[in-house]
Amino acid sequence: MPEALSAALSRSGLPDTLGWAVTLPQTDPGALFPEERAVMQKAVPARLAEFTGGRVAARRAMAQLGLAPAPVAMDPDRAPRWPDGVVGSITHAAGLCFAVVGHSSDWSALGADLERDAALPAEIVAEVATPQELAGLAPLPAREAAARIFSAKEAAYKAQYPQTRSLFGFDAMQANLPAGEMRMVRDTGPGLGAVLPMRQHLLNGLILSLCLMPANA
């Protein structure tokens, strides 16, 4: 499965200033740096395996940019702590771990979210997406459209968070996936009216949403 997703992504035209990698969850404690192991001492096995797989993916992604292996520890708010000069994002879903990284001289922020391309439960569709957002993906049924909007909002939120440390809900951001953008509709985070770029890849039954924010844009 990682090989199939990697092959599909290789054909998707991601910028060559990004490094990225897909792995399975990992159970080898030797794959972690001491500071990474320290923050996961109380984690249940499944969470530890996802965490480890994500860090392995992050180091493989950094290697693509010529960067030496380095720890990606965790801040008190659980956000990844990237090495100086590096921005990145890690996501886990469907038994896979994905990481994307870039030099901070090229990218101001990166956000990634991986989800199954499957319908959301009907009772949470209205929480995730407005009728206008759902209509933008017509004729896709509402529950399937909401899953793609959910993923896009998660990726955009993860991109902005290291810059703003702002917490907000789904209603603070409006998705326009056909136009490849997310717009802030509440005065929080990046600010009312701020536009975050969004690209979404549908690969092997998965949704990969990427918010890639260039430096000095």
XYZ file of C-alpha atoms in Angstrom:
217
model
C 0.000 0.000 0.000
C 2.742 2.598 0.722
C 4.314 1.736 -2.623
C 1.025 2.238 -4.476
C 0.421 5.617 -2.832
C 4.020 6.682 -3.427
C 3.787 5.746 -7.104
C 0.549 7.672 -7.507
C 1.992 10.729 -5.765
C 5.086 10.619 -7.948
C 2.802 11.276 -10.905
C 0.913 14.106 -9.209
C 3.353 16.915 -9.898
C 4.304 17.960 -6.373
C 6.882 20.782 -6.344
C 10.472 19.559 -6.365
C 11.276 21.831 -3.402
C 9.273 19.453 -1.214
C 10.346 16.153 0.263
C 7.698 13.592 1.097
C 7.411 9.958 2.101
C 4.828 7.286 2.906
C 5.410 4.520 5.458
C 3.550 1.961 7.486
C 3.255 2.400 11.258
C 6.468 1.242 12.908
C 7.090 -0.773 16.068
C 10.891 -0.483 16.291
C 11.725 1.816 19.242
C 15.203 2.213 17.771
C 13.683 4.256 14.956
C 13.096 7.156 17.358
C 15.500 9.719 18.789
C 15.618 9.929 22.606
C 13.618 13.171 22.716
C 10.938 11.556 20.566
C 10.752 8.483 22.788
C 10.498 10.745 25.825
C 7.263 12.386 24.693
C 5.655 9.030 23.907
C 6.441 7.140 27.106
C 2.767 6.800 28.066
C 1.379 6.242 24.561
C -0.683 3.149 23.796
C 0.965 0.783 21.262
C -1.189 1.846 18.287
C -0.475 5.543 18.851
C 3.238 4.854 19.345
C 3.349 2.902 16.067
C 1.698 5.777 14.181
C 3.996 8.313 15.788
C 7.076 6.258 14.933
C 5.960 5.676 11.363
C 5.349 9.389 10.942
C 8.808 10.263 12.228
C 10.403 7.677 9.942
C 8.489 9.207 7.032
C 9.610 12.685 8.097
C 13.268 11.680 8.071
C 12.930 10.023 4.673
C 11.306 13.213 3.397
C 14.105 15.339 4.869
C 16.691 13.097 3.230
C 15.158 13.929 -0.157
C 16.129 17.555 0.519
C 19.674 16.603 1.527
C 18.983 17.061 5.242
C 20.618 14.874 7.876
C 18.411 12.733 10.150
C 17.096 14.835 13.018
C 14.468 14.466 15.728
C 10.961 15.804 15.263
C 9.857 16.031 18.863
C 6.562 17.442 20.103
C 5.618 20.755 21.686
C 3.365 20.819 24.771
C 0.369 21.408 22.467
C 1.351 18.205 20.590
C 2.411 20.028 17.411
C 5.558 18.596 15.745
C 8.741 20.508 16.538
C 10.713 20.629 13.304
C 14.465 21.269 13.064
C 15.556 24.852 12.471
C 15.038 25.895 8.867
C 12.495 23.139 8.188
C 8.707 23.229 7.956
C 6.565 20.162 7.585
C 3.464 18.188 8.378
C 2.691 14.591 9.347
C -0.591 12.723 8.982
C -1.817 9.189 9.669
C -4.837 7.336 8.290
C -5.904 4.002 6.829
C -2.835 2.245 8.202
C -0.424 4.676 6.533
C 1.824 7.503 7.678
C 2.674 10.446 5.413
C 5.095 13.333 5.900
C 5.894 16.356 3.757
C 8.737 18.781 4.469
C 10.397 21.804 2.932
C 13.018 24.430 3.659
C 11.571 27.462 5.429
C 13.286 29.601 2.791
C 10.942 28.045 0.205
C 7.783 27.445 2.256
C 6.297 29.424 5.115
C 3.991 26.591 6.187
C 2.839 23.130 5.145
C -0.240 21.191 6.182
C -1.169 17.635 5.223
C -4.174 15.457 5.945
C -4.782 11.876 4.836
C -8.266 10.330 5.006
C -10.212 7.487 3.437
C -12.235 8.666 0.443
C -15.504 7.497 1.982
C -18.758 9.042 3.108
C -18.887 10.764 6.478
C -21.696 9.895 8.888
C -24.789 11.884 7.925
C -25.116 13.456 11.366
C -21.815 15.367 11.123
C -22.066 16.664 7.546
C -23.632 19.970 8.636
C -20.916 20.449 11.248
C -18.158 20.052 8.665
C -19.506 21.829 5.577
C -22.040 24.454 4.553
C -24.549 23.900 1.722
C -22.486 26.289 -0.416
C -19.317 24.254 0.141
C -21.120 21.012 -0.656
C -22.644 22.530 -3.810
C -19.145 23.319 -5.033
C -18.469 19.598 -5.341
C -21.796 18.675 -6.991
C -22.853 16.181 -8.246
C -20.815 14.368 -5.579
C -23.215 13.236 -2.817
C -23.128 15.383 0.312
C -21.564 12.783 2.603
C -18.703 12.094 0.173
C -18.223 15.813 -0.504
C -18.101 16.492 3.224
C -15.263 13.973 3.627
C -13.163 15.874 1.101
C -14.005 19.216 2.696
C -13.167 17.799 6.135
C -9.738 16.716 4.897
C -9.053 20.077 3.250
C -9.980 21.986 6.398
C -7.786 19.737 8.514
C -4.784 20.328 6.232
C -5.314 24.100 6.143
C -5.731 24.229 9.915
C -2.499 22.287 10.395
C -0.648 24.666 8.064
C -1.725 27.822 9.871
C -1.419 26.540 13.432
C 2.390 26.778 13.881
C 2.205 30.416 12.769
C -0.837 31.549 14.751
C -1.336 28.942 17.531
C -5.042 29.627 17.004
C -7.730 27.059 17.714
C -10.951 27.277 15.723
C -13.726 25.134 14.309
C -14.814 24.095 10.838
C -17.057 27.151 10.457
C -14.100 29.565 10.558
C -12.937 28.483 7.110
C -14.745 28.173 3.769
C -13.544 25.581 1.283
C -13.560 26.223 -2.445
C -11.919 23.052 -3.654
C -12.570 23.596 -7.387
C -10.621 26.867 -7.094
C -7.936 25.296 -4.904
C -8.337 27.647 -1.977
C -9.539 27.962 1.587
C -10.812 31.331 2.821
C -11.050 32.464 6.431
C -14.579 33.680 7.195
C -13.956 34.376 10.901
C -11.517 36.849 12.424
C -9.220 34.220 13.875
C -6.046 32.402 12.899
C -4.615 34.005 9.754
C -7.407 36.613 9.909
C -10.708 37.333 8.221
C -10.408 37.088 4.437
C -7.049 35.290 4.438
C -6.743 32.768 1.603
C -4.805 29.529 2.015
C -3.876 27.473 -1.054
C -5.215 23.940 -1.222
C -4.536 20.983 -3.455
C -6.248 17.663 -3.061
C -5.217 14.325 -4.501
C -7.548 11.329 -4.748
C -5.288 8.299 -4.742
C -6.059 4.605 -4.281
C -9.238 5.230 -2.290
C -7.603 7.909 -0.158
C -7.823 11.677 0.089
C -4.548 13.548 0.509
C -5.060 17.250 1.161
C -2.072 19.582 1.081
C -1.953 23.215 2.097
C 1.344 24.463 0.647
C 2.096 28.067 1.567
C 5.086 29.543 -0.290
C 7.532 31.779 1.548
C 7.160 35.501 0.884
C 3.808 34.977 -0.865
